[in-house]
Amino acid sequence: MFFGSKRMEMAKRGAREETTLLPASLCDLCPDETGVVEETLWRTEHAALLESYGFYPGCPVTRVGSAPQGDPVIYRLEGRLVAVRKETAAKITVRRAKK
Amino acid sequence: MTRQISVIETDESTGHSGRKPVRSSSIRNVALVGQPNCGKSTLFNRLTGLRQKIANYPGVTVEYRVGQLSGDRTVSLIDLPGIRCLEPHSEDEQIAWKVLRGEMPGVEKPDAIFLLLDATNLGAQLALTAPILALGRPTLILVNLADALHNGGGSLDVEQLEASLGAPVALISAKKGTNLKKIYEFLDKRQHSAPALPPILQTAKHSRPWARKVMERAKYRVPRESIWSQRLDSFFLHPLWGPLFLLAAMELVFQSVFGVGQLLANDIDRGLRFIAERISPEIGNPILRSLFADGLWKGVGSVLVFLPPILLLFLFLGVLEDSGYLARAAVISDRTMAHTGLNGKAFIPLLAGYGCAVPAIMATRVVGSRRDRFATMFVIPFMTCSARLPVYTLLIAAFIPSKSFLWGLIGLQACTLLGLYALGFLAAVTTAKVLNSTILEKSKLPFLLELPEYRLPSLKTLTLLLVERARIFLTQVGTVVLAVSLTIWVLIHLPIHQGHMAPVEQSWLAYVGHHIEPALRPMGFNWKIGMGLVTSFVAREAMVGTLGTMYGAQPTANSSGLASALRQDLTLPNTIALLVFFALAMQCTSTFAAMRRETNSWKWPVLQFAYMSGLAYTAAWIANQVLSTWL
């Protein structure tokens, strides 16, 4: 899903949004929502590879869309678009802005 | 002229340069380094006048290339694969770091470095600056895509950036050739300082905040994001329109390759026949006349006519690569690839396999994990390369009726061609699945793929690509196909009895062919097709040349084309079996050699050859037996 269908997805997640405890995983971000990568990232085994794509603590990351089947998910960080599989995104912790 | 430079030593304990001249040397080697897809090869081509392949996706360059600087043959420029960080994660990154550290056998340690940064994305790019400056080599930092920066409303204070980094900086456009004089000024300088070491180097955790401060001091303003890229992504990655567009684009490719390509091929065929009919009568000696008309002209000419469809195929691949769509296609296909145990990154080399398996096997260096790489290399020869196209086109045109459906939009012949491509792809993904669930160890490397901005394909890049592919094809026709055709002509006319050449059925070639015929009978092939298959193991296109020479030597086939001559020897089930064999067999010595080189072992290419040949034989046998009872 990409850009256009964000309202539907946000409506589905609406109830959960209200009560989400921070931090969350990267794949929990809604379309166009921005989070900030957390420190826990450094404990993952491929931290250096993830860092080189911009997934380092403190880096703002915005979910901008996904592949037609919903996976991989596409994020914008440091001015570039990076596609990440959900299984990888689930291991990256982010701080979400409180609603 | 030899340029004298003084390298000034850096005091690493304090992280600041002491700037004491320690030695004088000449700049002979300059390494061109940067993150993937930042324009290194474009700059390399501009500075050297060479034609290194460029395209719009990360990981195009997987091997280092050396070229002499135009106008100054004393300086070598080394174009390196893109690197993202200190720790290499793929083989192409390992190659780049080995060259930079002087550990690559046969390549001198670079005297200086051109570090290329993308001006539209400086934050991420600066992360690489620290480890490169830490190498202590004279470094010129080239901030590329100055035109995109200015057009998007971005800005950069070059002098401030230079002061912050402690190394000379130039804002350039490699594509337009803007401000390249800074490069020559750098090389002409008599003294060079080793760059000042950035304070903290090792991790992104520390280098990114440092990079942010550097950008603030340099008053860097990011250019606006392209609204067109977002709009195009909304369409190309749409749940419905995205996959539909991918399928429609593929159908268009095959329809064009078969329709337009075949029309042009027929024109070339008519032209070649016209020339042969004018030249042949001028040759008085009958043996020489037969050698020219049957051996050379029909052998080579029957392959040469397929140049237009092959170039059309490469034109479509070039547009996909240069527009930025290829990376999106990799994302769309990732879920499908995941079922086979591969990831979307493997899709790019697999797609390159539609052109030629050899560069595609090299392109697997970007795949990342060793397990994914070996699985991808193993299945790439199943992808329908351009060398199969002459055989497919010849047989389809000869045996499949030229019917069309849906108001002429979909043709039966194009669908057959698409089916053969699908068969190869199906064999590739099934084999990958089997490999990944049996002999290859599990991979844990995450799938990450950077999506480049869309751009209009460059006419110059596409032209260079087509010229290069035409050169490769014509070289293959002028060497391998010519040699095979002449050898076949000699073998089909020997022995000579009382000054007369032997009839085809009593020739040495027929003698050899009849011995292998029993093994081919289950697939429905006679000895002539069998000999064609034997020569196709040298190069696939050689089969068409062999058939052209053999059928050209038959008096009954002389007046008719190769296609109609084949109809006398093959039925429709036999033809489909032959197409299936070609779709699945590994008939390419260059691919075998590339596998040997990339895996550094004989085990993998031998296993691959045996597996593909066995599969091709079995599938062709089943196709022939089943279809013979139905049709």
XYZ file of C-alpha atoms in Angstrom:
730
model
C 0.000 0.000 0.000
C 1.421 3.379 -0.875
C 0.599 6.972 0.040
C -3.073 6.998 -1.077
C -4.557 4.408 1.260
C -3.198 5.832 4.478
C -6.604 6.843 5.925
C -7.978 3.314 5.798
C -4.935 1.859 7.506
C -4.911 4.603 10.145
C -8.612 3.975 10.848
C -7.881 0.288 11.401
C -5.145 1.147 13.834
C -7.047 4.035 15.412
C -8.015 2.351 18.650
C -4.556 0.962 19.175
C -2.975 4.375 18.504
C -4.588 5.809 21.619
C -3.073 3.275 23.950
C 0.250 2.409 22.266
C 3.018 2.324 24.784
C 6.233 3.924 23.645
C 8.572 2.711 22.267
C 7.183 0.598 19.434
C 8.723 -1.364 16.602
C 9.450 0.264 13.251
C 6.767 -1.733 11.460
C 4.118 -0.319 13.818
C 4.481 3.114 12.258
C 1.455 4.221 10.214
C 1.836 5.675 6.705
C 3.374 9.151 6.903
C 4.059 8.724 10.635
C 7.551 9.603 11.832
C 9.412 7.885 14.653
C 12.921 8.135 16.028
C 15.147 5.065 16.051
C 15.888 3.844 19.609
C 19.098 2.751 21.301
C 18.008 -0.932 21.377
C 18.964 -1.120 17.692
C 22.604 -1.472 18.717
C 22.009 -4.876 20.176
C 20.843 -6.416 16.923
C 23.363 -8.608 15.155
C 23.381 -6.619 11.914
C 23.606 -3.218 13.536
C 26.455 -2.017 11.292
C 24.546 -2.880 8.128
C 21.373 -1.205 9.417
C 23.404 1.845 10.495
C 24.894 2.198 7.047
C 21.357 2.594 5.660
C 20.591 5.211 8.319
C 18.929 3.116 11.035
C 20.983 4.487 13.943
C 19.754 5.802 17.299
C 18.306 9.259 17.073
C 17.611 9.142 13.338
C 14.086 10.237 12.384
C 12.356 7.735 10.114
C 9.056 8.107 8.262
C 6.982 5.303 6.825
C 6.015 6.345 3.303
C 4.499 3.223 1.802
C 4.990 -0.413 1.016
C 5.158 -2.962 -1.781
C 1.767 -3.924 -3.287
C 1.528 -6.978 -1.022
C 2.274 -4.892 2.096
C 5.811 -6.183 2.573
C 8.571 -4.871 2.295
C 7.736 -1.516 3.858
C 9.315 1.668 2.499
C 10.773 4.286 4.849
C 12.288 7.698 4.270
C 15.340 8.459 6.371
C 18.222 10.859 5.820
C 16.579 11.992 2.596
C 16.440 8.598 0.915
C 13.945 5.784 0.489
C 14.825 2.373 1.903
C 12.742 -0.798 1.549
C 12.880 -3.098 4.596
C 11.150 -6.425 5.162
C 8.640 -6.421 8.033
C 10.600 -9.137 9.850
C 13.629 -6.801 9.932
C 11.554 -3.708 10.781
C 10.017 -5.589 13.704
C 13.473 -5.818 15.313
C 14.072 -2.054 15.144
C 12.657 -0.110 18.042
C 11.420 3.455 17.547
C 10.004 6.209 19.748
C 6.652 7.390 18.400
C 5.245 10.846 18.847
C 2.494 10.788 21.505
C -1.026 11.306 20.132
C 54.351 15.147 -17.089
C 54.791 13.600 -13.665
C 53.162 15.433 -10.841
C 55.265 15.805 -7.692
C 53.400 15.865 -4.417
C 54.321 15.985 -0.785
C 52.202 13.978 1.574
C 51.905 15.565 4.969
C 51.733 13.213 7.910
C 48.832 13.290 10.320
C 49.227 13.016 14.074
C 46.671 10.279 14.754
C 46.923 10.555 18.520
C 45.371 14.005 18.540
C 43.249 13.583 15.469
C 44.671 16.748 13.911
C 47.120 17.059 11.109
C 50.643 18.100 11.990
C 51.062 19.083 8.304
C 54.752 18.206 8.062
C 55.914 17.254 4.565
C 57.323 13.737 4.937
C 57.964 12.510 1.420
C 57.598 13.387 -2.196
C 55.937 11.069 -4.669
C 53.938 11.276 -7.853
C 50.195 10.721 -8.180
C 49.833 7.709 -10.427
C 46.711 6.060 -9.048
C 43.589 7.791 -7.868
C 40.734 5.776 -6.380
C 37.209 6.979 -7.070
C 35.075 6.051 -4.097
C 31.605 6.822 -2.769
C 28.305 5.317 -1.705
C 26.343 3.212 -4.228
C 24.523 5.090 -7.015
C 26.141 8.490 -6.353
C 27.521 8.861 -9.904
C 31.022 7.343 -9.667
C 30.886 5.527 -12.978
C 29.403 8.597 -14.713
C 32.390 10.642 -13.490
C 34.798 7.824 -14.357
C 33.470 7.711 -17.928
C 33.678 11.488 -18.241
C 37.261 11.664 -16.948
C 38.621 8.667 -18.836
C 36.498 8.672 -21.983
C 35.664 5.009 -21.310
C 32.224 3.415 -21.338
C 31.795 1.779 -17.970
C 28.190 0.660 -17.513
C 25.992 3.141 -15.635
C 22.389 2.761 -14.483
C 19.984 4.138 -11.879
C 20.098 1.574 -9.083
C 22.584 0.820 -6.301
C 25.222 -1.826 -7.069
C 25.777 -1.442 -10.824
C 29.573 -1.556 -10.409
C 30.631 -4.795 -8.734
C 34.275 -4.897 -9.862
C 37.002 -2.265 -9.891
C 37.835 -0.717 -13.270
C 41.008 1.145 -14.153
C 41.191 3.863 -16.817
C 43.719 6.482 -17.832
C 42.778 10.106 -17.288
C 41.919 11.693 -20.647
C 44.687 14.031 -21.795
C 47.146 12.779 -19.169
C 48.143 9.155 -19.526
C 50.313 9.229 -16.394
C 47.340 9.163 -14.018
C 45.171 6.053 -13.588
C 41.684 6.359 -12.197
C 40.239 3.351 -10.345
C 36.429 3.175 -10.300
C 35.379 1.207 -7.219
C 32.098 -0.480 -6.261
C 29.985 1.603 -3.879
C 30.631 1.326 -0.126
C 28.395 2.397 2.731
C 30.515 1.957 5.829
C 33.753 0.629 7.292
C 32.491 -2.917 7.613
C 31.942 -4.550 4.195
C 28.760 -6.615 3.976
C 28.995 -7.862 0.416
C 31.757 -8.983 -1.936
C 31.685 -5.807 -4.019
C 32.275 -3.736 -0.854
C 35.140 -6.042 0.136
C 36.769 -5.414 -3.244
C 36.511 -1.625 -2.751
C 38.082 -1.708 0.711
C 40.856 -4.074 -0.420
C 41.822 -1.674 -3.221
C 41.698 1.337 -0.885
C 43.948 -0.373 1.670
C 46.360 -1.620 -0.980
C 45.506 -5.270 -0.291
C 44.171 -6.142 -3.758
C 46.679 -8.278 -5.706
C 47.696 -6.651 -8.971
C 46.467 -3.169 -8.012
C 48.805 -0.557 -6.595
C 47.725 1.199 -3.440
C 46.042 4.461 -4.541
C 48.197 7.585 -4.048
C 45.128 9.792 -3.706
C 41.359 9.487 -3.362
C 38.429 11.209 -5.039
C 35.549 10.839 -2.593
C 32.244 11.366 -4.378
C 29.244 12.512 -2.312
C 25.650 12.964 -3.471
C 24.688 16.621 -2.914
C 20.984 15.767 -2.648
C 21.553 13.499 0.339
C 24.616 14.855 2.123
C 23.696 13.692 5.634
C 24.008 9.991 4.875
C 26.893 10.545 2.476
C 29.086 12.341 5.006
C 29.150 9.214 7.175
C 31.587 7.728 4.690
C 33.865 10.781 4.808
C 35.333 9.976 8.205
C 36.668 6.476 7.423
C 37.958 7.615 4.024
C 39.807 10.645 5.445
C 41.200 8.359 8.134
C 43.118 6.467 5.432
C 45.466 9.495 5.475
C 45.736 9.765 1.692
C 45.458 13.131 -0.140
C 41.705 13.348 -0.722
C 39.564 15.559 -2.930
C 35.916 15.562 -1.890
C 33.631 15.906 -4.898
C 30.052 16.826 -4.098
C 28.177 15.551 -7.139
C 24.733 16.442 -8.541
C 25.239 20.199 -8.113
C 22.542 20.732 -10.750
C 19.953 18.685 -8.808
C 20.883 20.549 -5.604
C 20.325 23.960 -7.174
C 17.244 22.950 -9.156
C 15.623 21.602 -5.982
C 16.301 24.824 -4.077
C 19.086 23.334 -1.931
C 22.324 25.101 -1.018
C 25.799 24.389 0.323
C 28.672 26.614 1.433
C 31.613 24.792 -0.122
C 34.277 26.847 1.693
C 32.724 26.122 5.080
C 32.458 22.412 4.229
C 36.119 22.443 3.201
C 37.094 24.090 6.483
C 35.034 21.601 8.519
C 36.382 18.530 6.757
C 40.001 19.674 6.473
C 40.171 18.534 2.853
C 39.559 20.301 -0.471
C 35.949 20.183 -1.694
C 34.478 20.824 -5.153
C 30.794 21.032 -6.067
C 30.454 19.329 -9.446
C 28.035 17.732 -11.847
C 29.531 14.564 -13.334
C 26.629 14.241 -15.764
C 27.022 17.753 -17.182
C 30.762 18.042 -16.637
C 30.423 21.151 -14.460
C 33.381 22.418 -12.411
C 35.619 19.463 -13.245
C 38.587 21.848 -13.520
C 38.913 21.489 -9.720
C 39.942 17.879 -10.286
C 42.773 18.887 -12.603
C 43.810 21.706 -10.241
C 44.019 19.136 -7.435
C 46.203 16.852 -9.552
C 48.375 19.797 -10.691
C 49.122 20.951 -7.147
C 52.755 20.378 -6.263
C 52.034 19.775 -2.596
C 49.171 17.883 -1.023
C 48.253 17.730 2.619
C 46.934 14.584 4.169
C 43.458 15.446 5.413
C 42.792 16.336 9.035
C 41.291 13.382 10.851
C 37.678 13.806 11.908
C 37.406 13.477 15.703
C 35.412 10.234 15.921
C 35.327 7.628 13.230
C 34.240 4.203 14.126
C 30.438 4.043 14.329
C 27.395 5.719 12.866
C 26.299 6.432 16.429
C 29.133 8.962 16.648
C 29.841 9.878 13.049
C 26.223 10.876 12.227
C 26.030 13.622 14.911
C 29.433 14.803 13.664
C 28.061 14.830 10.108
C 25.037 16.860 11.277
C 27.326 19.488 12.816
C 29.384 19.626 9.631
C 26.213 20.177 7.590
C 25.044 22.932 9.930
C 28.376 24.732 9.631
C 28.274 24.350 5.846
C 24.727 25.807 5.830
C 23.524 22.777 3.911
C 19.906 22.991 2.800
C 18.368 19.771 1.468
C 16.759 20.144 -1.983
C 13.006 19.619 -2.252
C 11.880 16.045 -2.737
C 10.751 15.288 -6.245
C 6.955 15.263 -6.328
C 7.206 13.143 -9.472
C 8.989 10.319 -7.680
C 6.182 10.215 -5.089
C 3.478 10.261 -7.752
C 5.160 7.554 -9.790
C 5.596 5.395 -6.682
C 1.875 5.811 -5.907
C 1.210 4.164 -9.251
C 4.052 1.668 -9.629
C 3.685 0.342 -6.066
C -0.130 0.455 -6.006
C -1.657 -2.873 -4.840
C -3.531 -3.302 -8.141
C -1.900 -1.074 -10.759
C 1.691 -1.901 -9.705
C 1.656 -5.653 -10.495
C -0.627 -5.055 -13.522
C 1.834 -2.545 -14.944
C 4.722 -4.992 -14.404
C 2.845 -7.725 -16.318
C 1.751 -5.307 -19.073
C 5.316 -4.006 -19.447
C 6.644 -7.560 -19.818
C 3.966 -8.402 -22.394
C 4.858 -5.233 -24.313
C 8.539 -6.231 -24.288
C 7.881 -9.682 -25.733
C 5.312 -8.418 -28.212
C 7.816 -5.835 -29.478
C 10.754 -8.228 -29.503
C 8.756 -10.713 -31.528
C 6.707 -8.349 -33.679
C 8.971 -5.402 -34.498
C 12.188 -7.389 -33.976
C 11.064 -10.138 -36.332
C 10.054 -7.637 -39.021
C 13.500 -6.051 -38.911
C 15.110 -9.501 -38.865
C 13.207 -10.421 -42.042
C 14.459 -7.241 -43.715
C 18.066 -8.097 -42.850
C 17.494 -11.656 -44.080
C 16.213 -10.364 -47.431
C 19.191 -8.017 -47.689
C 21.695 -10.782 -46.938
C 20.093 -13.114 -49.502
C 20.156 -10.347 -52.091
C 23.883 -9.806 -51.518
C 24.609 -13.567 -51.586
C 22.714 -13.963 -54.878
C 24.867 -11.224 -56.429
C 28.239 -12.461 -55.105
C 27.894 -16.276 -55.434
C 27.769 -16.424 -59.264
C 31.012 -14.408 -59.376
C 32.902 -17.228 -57.622
C 33.944 -19.689 -60.308
C 35.263 -22.586 -58.195
C 32.240 -24.681 -57.007
C 33.917 -25.685 -53.738
C 34.774 -22.077 -52.892
C 31.278 -21.001 -53.958
C 29.707 -23.567 -51.617
C 32.095 -22.536 -48.814
C 31.023 -18.908 -49.228
C 27.296 -19.437 -49.791
C 26.571 -22.378 -47.462
C 29.363 -22.261 -44.908
C 29.958 -18.579 -44.403
C 26.901 -16.705 -45.593
C 24.115 -19.060 -44.476
C 25.874 -19.997 -41.250
C 26.747 -16.494 -40.111
C 23.821 -14.768 -41.818
C 21.219 -16.987 -40.146
C 22.434 -15.719 -36.749
C 23.136 -12.135 -37.811
C 19.458 -11.507 -38.625
C 18.623 -11.727 -34.924
C 20.520 -8.561 -34.040
C 17.354 -6.331 -34.038
C 15.280 -8.428 -31.557
C 18.315 -8.733 -29.267
C 18.932 -4.971 -29.327
C 15.226 -4.332 -28.656
C 15.424 -6.559 -25.587
C 18.480 -4.665 -24.297
C 16.763 -1.344 -25.017
C 13.881 -2.325 -22.711
C 16.273 -3.601 -20.029
C 18.251 -0.339 -20.324
C 15.106 1.780 -19.839
C 14.192 -0.259 -16.738
C 17.699 0.155 -15.307
C 18.179 3.835 -16.086
C 14.726 5.048 -15.015
C 14.948 3.741 -11.441
C 12.038 1.305 -11.966
C 14.286 -1.752 -11.563
C 14.642 -1.220 -7.799
C 10.820 -0.922 -7.540
C 10.431 -4.159 -9.496
C 12.783 -5.759 -6.949
C 10.532 -4.521 -4.104
C 7.369 -5.768 -5.862
C 8.943 -9.171 -6.422
C 10.391 -9.520 -2.914
C 7.408 -11.453 -1.485
C 7.536 -13.883 -4.413
C 11.287 -14.214 -4.019
C 10.845 -14.816 -0.280
C 8.872 -18.001 -1.035
C 11.963 -19.339 -2.813
C 14.234 -18.425 0.083
C 15.819 -15.542 -1.860
C 15.270 -11.825 -1.345
C 14.345 -8.963 -3.666
C 17.994 -8.039 -4.177
C 18.435 -11.310 -6.080
C 15.776 -10.095 -8.510
C 18.173 -7.540 -10.049
C 20.848 -10.079 -11.121
C 18.084 -12.461 -12.192
C 16.625 -9.767 -14.431
C 20.116 -8.989 -15.770
C 20.226 -12.693 -16.700
C 17.657 -11.927 -19.414
C 20.467 -10.064 -21.151
C 23.467 -12.293 -20.463
C 24.257 -14.731 -17.656
C 27.927 -13.721 -17.306
C 27.472 -10.115 -16.035
C 24.407 -11.313 -14.115
C 26.536 -13.830 -12.199
C 28.996 -11.033 -11.371
C 26.094 -8.797 -10.312
C 25.242 -11.282 -7.544
C 28.112 -9.730 -5.562
C 25.606 -7.160 -4.283
C 23.242 -9.813 -2.961
C 24.918 -9.881 0.443
C 24.791 -13.253 2.160
C 26.919 -16.049 0.709
C 23.997 -18.453 0.754
C 21.709 -16.123 -1.213
C 24.525 -15.337 -3.609
C 25.318 -18.983 -4.398
C 21.638 -19.850 -4.827
C 21.178 -16.869 -7.181
C 24.297 -17.701 -9.228
C 23.158 -21.308 -9.539
C 19.764 -20.402 -11.012
C 20.760 -17.436 -13.221
C 21.470 -19.614 -16.324
C 17.775 -20.606 -16.290
C 16.855 -16.996 -17.051
C 16.290 -16.664 -20.786
C 19.409 -14.895 -22.030
C 19.574 -13.077 -25.358
C 21.591 -15.950 -26.903
C 18.498 -18.174 -26.675
C 16.455 -15.619 -28.600
C 17.677 -16.604 -32.125
C 16.706 -20.252 -31.526
C 13.342 -19.355 -29.985
C 12.507 -16.861 -32.717
C 13.494 -19.254 -35.507
C 11.476 -22.184 -34.155
C 8.435 -20.141 -33.102
C 8.252 -18.389 -36.476
C 8.547 -21.759 -38.233
C 6.048 -23.780 -36.186
C 3.669 -21.575 -34.187
C 0.783 -20.094 -36.208
C 0.683 -16.313 -36.404
C -2.708 -15.913 -34.687
C -3.746 -13.084 -32.437
C -6.414 -12.430 -29.797
C -8.081 -9.444 -28.163
C -8.235 -7.280 -31.273
C -4.669 -8.130 -32.210
C -3.195 -6.994 -28.892
C -1.948 -10.440 -27.888
C -0.278 -12.713 -30.415
C 0.117 -16.494 -30.086
C 3.776 -16.323 -31.101
C 4.549 -13.618 -28.507
C 2.659 -15.645 -25.880
C 4.772 -18.712 -26.719
C 7.900 -16.614 -26.253
C 6.551 -15.286 -22.952
C 5.777 -18.885 -21.921
C 9.400 -19.902 -22.535
C 10.619 -16.991 -20.412
C 8.126 -18.053 -17.722
C 9.381 -21.662 -17.919
C 12.963 -20.501 -17.316
C 11.868 -18.296 -14.405
C 9.805 -21.114 -12.889
C 12.758 -23.504 -13.139
C 14.981 -20.853 -11.505
C 12.742 -20.166 -8.499
C 11.918 -23.855 -7.957
C 15.610 -24.744 -8.007
C 16.382 -21.874 -5.605
C 13.693 -23.171 -3.239
C 15.152 -26.689 -3.352
C 18.700 -25.392 -2.823
C 17.709 -23.168 0.076
C 15.855 -25.922 1.843
C 18.594 -28.535 1.363
C 22.302 -27.943 0.807
C 22.726 -24.230 1.532
C 22.985 -22.971 5.082
C 20.384 -20.535 6.448
C 20.908 -16.822 5.818
C 20.284 -14.217 8.463
C 21.232 -11.054 6.585
C 18.303 -8.614 6.542
C 16.836 -7.355 3.267
C 17.497 -3.636 2.783
C 17.223 -1.916 -0.577
C 17.669 1.775 -1.341
C 15.208 3.117 -3.917
C 16.718 5.760 -6.204
C 14.813 8.788 -7.465
C 13.153 8.255 -10.842
C 14.766 9.953 -13.788
C 14.314 10.074 -17.538
C 16.510 7.426 -19.154
C 19.534 9.049 -20.750
C 19.635 8.743 -24.530
C 23.432 8.662 -24.411
C 23.491 5.838 -21.827
C 20.988 3.792 -23.839
C 22.886 4.390 -27.081
C 26.173 3.322 -25.478
C 24.474 0.221 -24.056
C 23.090 -0.778 -27.474
C 26.391 -0.102 -29.241
C 28.213 -2.236 -26.655
C 25.699 -5.093 -26.926
C 25.802 -4.940 -30.747
C 29.609 -5.092 -30.579
C 29.501 -8.148 -28.292
C 26.926 -9.892 -30.510
C 28.797 -9.159 -33.742
C 32.082 -10.306 -32.174
C 30.418 -13.564 -31.138
C 28.994 -14.029 -34.645
C 32.285 -13.087 -36.298
C 34.360 -15.486 -34.183
C 32.543 -18.417 -32.538
C 29.625 -18.715 -34.953
C 31.881 -18.247 -37.988
C 34.364 -20.883 -36.747
C 31.589 -23.372 -35.928
C 29.837 -22.778 -39.272
C 33.039 -23.301 -41.263
C 33.910 -26.429 -39.254
C 30.426 -27.822 -39.849
C 30.724 -27.026 -43.574
C 34.044 -28.898 -43.780
C 32.694 -31.901 -41.859
C 29.518 -32.045 -43.941
C 31.466 -32.127 -47.223
C 34.156 -34.626 -46.288
C 35.343 -37.125 -47.347
C 36.027 -36.201 -50.983
C 35.552 -39.057 -53.482
C 37.071 -38.687 -56.929
C 37.142 -34.915 -56.652
C 33.518 -34.673 -55.519
C 32.298 -33.663 -52.074
C 30.355 -36.342 -50.189
C 26.533 -36.141 -50.026
C 25.254 -34.908 -46.657
C 24.070 -38.331 -45.487
C 27.509 -39.895 -46.146
C 29.574 -37.085 -44.634
C 31.775 -37.289 -41.547
C 29.298 -35.087 -39.729
C 26.479 -37.510 -40.508
C 28.707 -40.378 -39.285
C 29.190 -38.671 -35.911
C 25.555 -37.526 -35.849
C 24.154 -41.019 -36.433
C 26.169 -42.284 -33.452
C 24.588 -39.785 -31.074
C 21.114 -40.029 -32.604
C 19.873 -42.920 -30.397
C 20.390 -40.754 -27.319
C 18.329 -37.957 -28.908
C 15.458 -40.039 -30.255
C 13.411 -39.954 -26.991
C 13.259 -36.163 -27.425
C 12.272 -36.576 -31.097
C 15.444 -35.083 -32.607
C 17.307 -36.433 -35.635
C 21.083 -36.320 -36.020
C 21.096 -32.860 -37.615
C 19.283 -31.278 -34.678
C 21.607 -33.300 -32.459
C 24.697 -31.797 -34.106
C 23.137 -28.372 -33.714
C 22.709 -29.084 -30.010
C 26.329 -30.242 -29.718
C 27.625 -26.985 -31.217
C 25.231 -24.947 -29.041
C 27.271 -26.001 -26.024
C 30.033 -23.723 -27.340
C 27.557 -20.842 -27.631
C 23.789 -21.070 -27.928
C 23.571 -18.913 -31.067
C 25.938 -21.326 -32.828
C 23.058 -23.802 -33.187
C 21.273 -21.537 -35.667
C 24.516 -21.101 -37.623
C 25.057 -24.881 -37.658
C 21.511 -25.548 -38.862
C 21.888 -22.800 -41.467
C 25.068 -24.419 -42.804
C 23.723 -27.990 -42.678
C 20.369 -27.268 -44.287
C 22.024 -24.836 -46.677
C 24.175 -27.691 -47.955
C 21.109 -29.783 -48.788
C 20.089 -29.304 -52.424
C 16.392 -29.613 -51.456
C 16.659 -26.824 -48.907
C 18.744 -24.464 -50.965
C 15.866 -22.583 -52.473
C 13.781 -22.370 -49.304
C 14.495 -20.633 -46.034
C 15.881 -22.346 -42.928
C 12.456 -22.261 -41.254
C 10.731 -24.194 -44.031
C 13.658 -26.649 -44.227
C 13.238 -27.372 -40.516
C 9.548 -28.141 -41.004
C 10.591 -31.180 -43.047
C 12.524 -32.667 -40.112
C 10.570 -31.610 -37.012
C 6.955 -32.031 -35.902
C 5.251 -29.616 -33.497
C 5.836 -31.917 -30.441
C 9.531 -32.278 -31.446
C 9.806 -28.498 -31.728
C 8.252 -27.882 -28.321
C 10.619 -30.485 -26.852
C 13.541 -28.649 -28.481
C 12.337 -25.312 -27.057
C 11.971 -26.872 -23.597
C 15.493 -28.317 -23.861
C 16.867 -24.908 -24.796
C 14.964 -23.197 -21.977
C 16.486 -25.478 -19.344
C 19.942 -26.563 -20.556
C 23.154 -24.759 -19.622
C 24.777 -24.419 -23.044
C 27.331 -21.712 -22.508
C 31.051 -22.094 -21.872
C 31.337 -18.441 -20.762
C 28.754 -19.005 -18.005
C 30.622 -22.123 -16.896
C 33.865 -20.127 -16.700
C 32.165 -17.258 -14.837
C 30.780 -19.695 -12.248
C 34.208 -21.250 -11.809
C 35.744 -17.788 -11.242
C 33.078 -16.442 -8.886
C 32.737 -19.576 -6.733
C 36.478 -20.317 -6.891
C 35.614 -23.996 -7.254
C 34.890 -26.599 -9.939
C 32.213 -28.216 -7.793
C 29.521 -25.597 -8.399
C 29.806 -25.219 -12.208
C 30.029 -29.003 -12.700
C 26.995 -29.573 -10.448
C 25.130 -26.783 -12.228
C 25.917 -28.190 -15.688
C 24.951 -31.745 -14.747
C 21.735 -30.628 -13.027
C 20.578 -28.361 -15.856
C 21.458 -30.846 -18.605
C 19.674 -33.671 -16.780
C 16.613 -31.520 -16.164
C 16.543 -30.299 -19.783
C 16.810 -33.828 -21.180
C 14.094 -35.213 -18.905
C 11.698 -32.303 -19.496
C 12.195 -32.408 -23.290
C 11.664 -36.178 -23.312
C 8.411 -35.859 -21.314
C 7.228 -32.947 -23.506
C 7.834 -34.928 -26.688
C 6.224 -38.135 -25.437
C 3.148 -36.444 -23.956
C 2.537 -34.031 -26.833
C 3.080 -36.739 -29.471
C 0.138 -38.681 -28.060
C -2.090 -35.588 -27.815
C -1.335 -33.737 -31.044
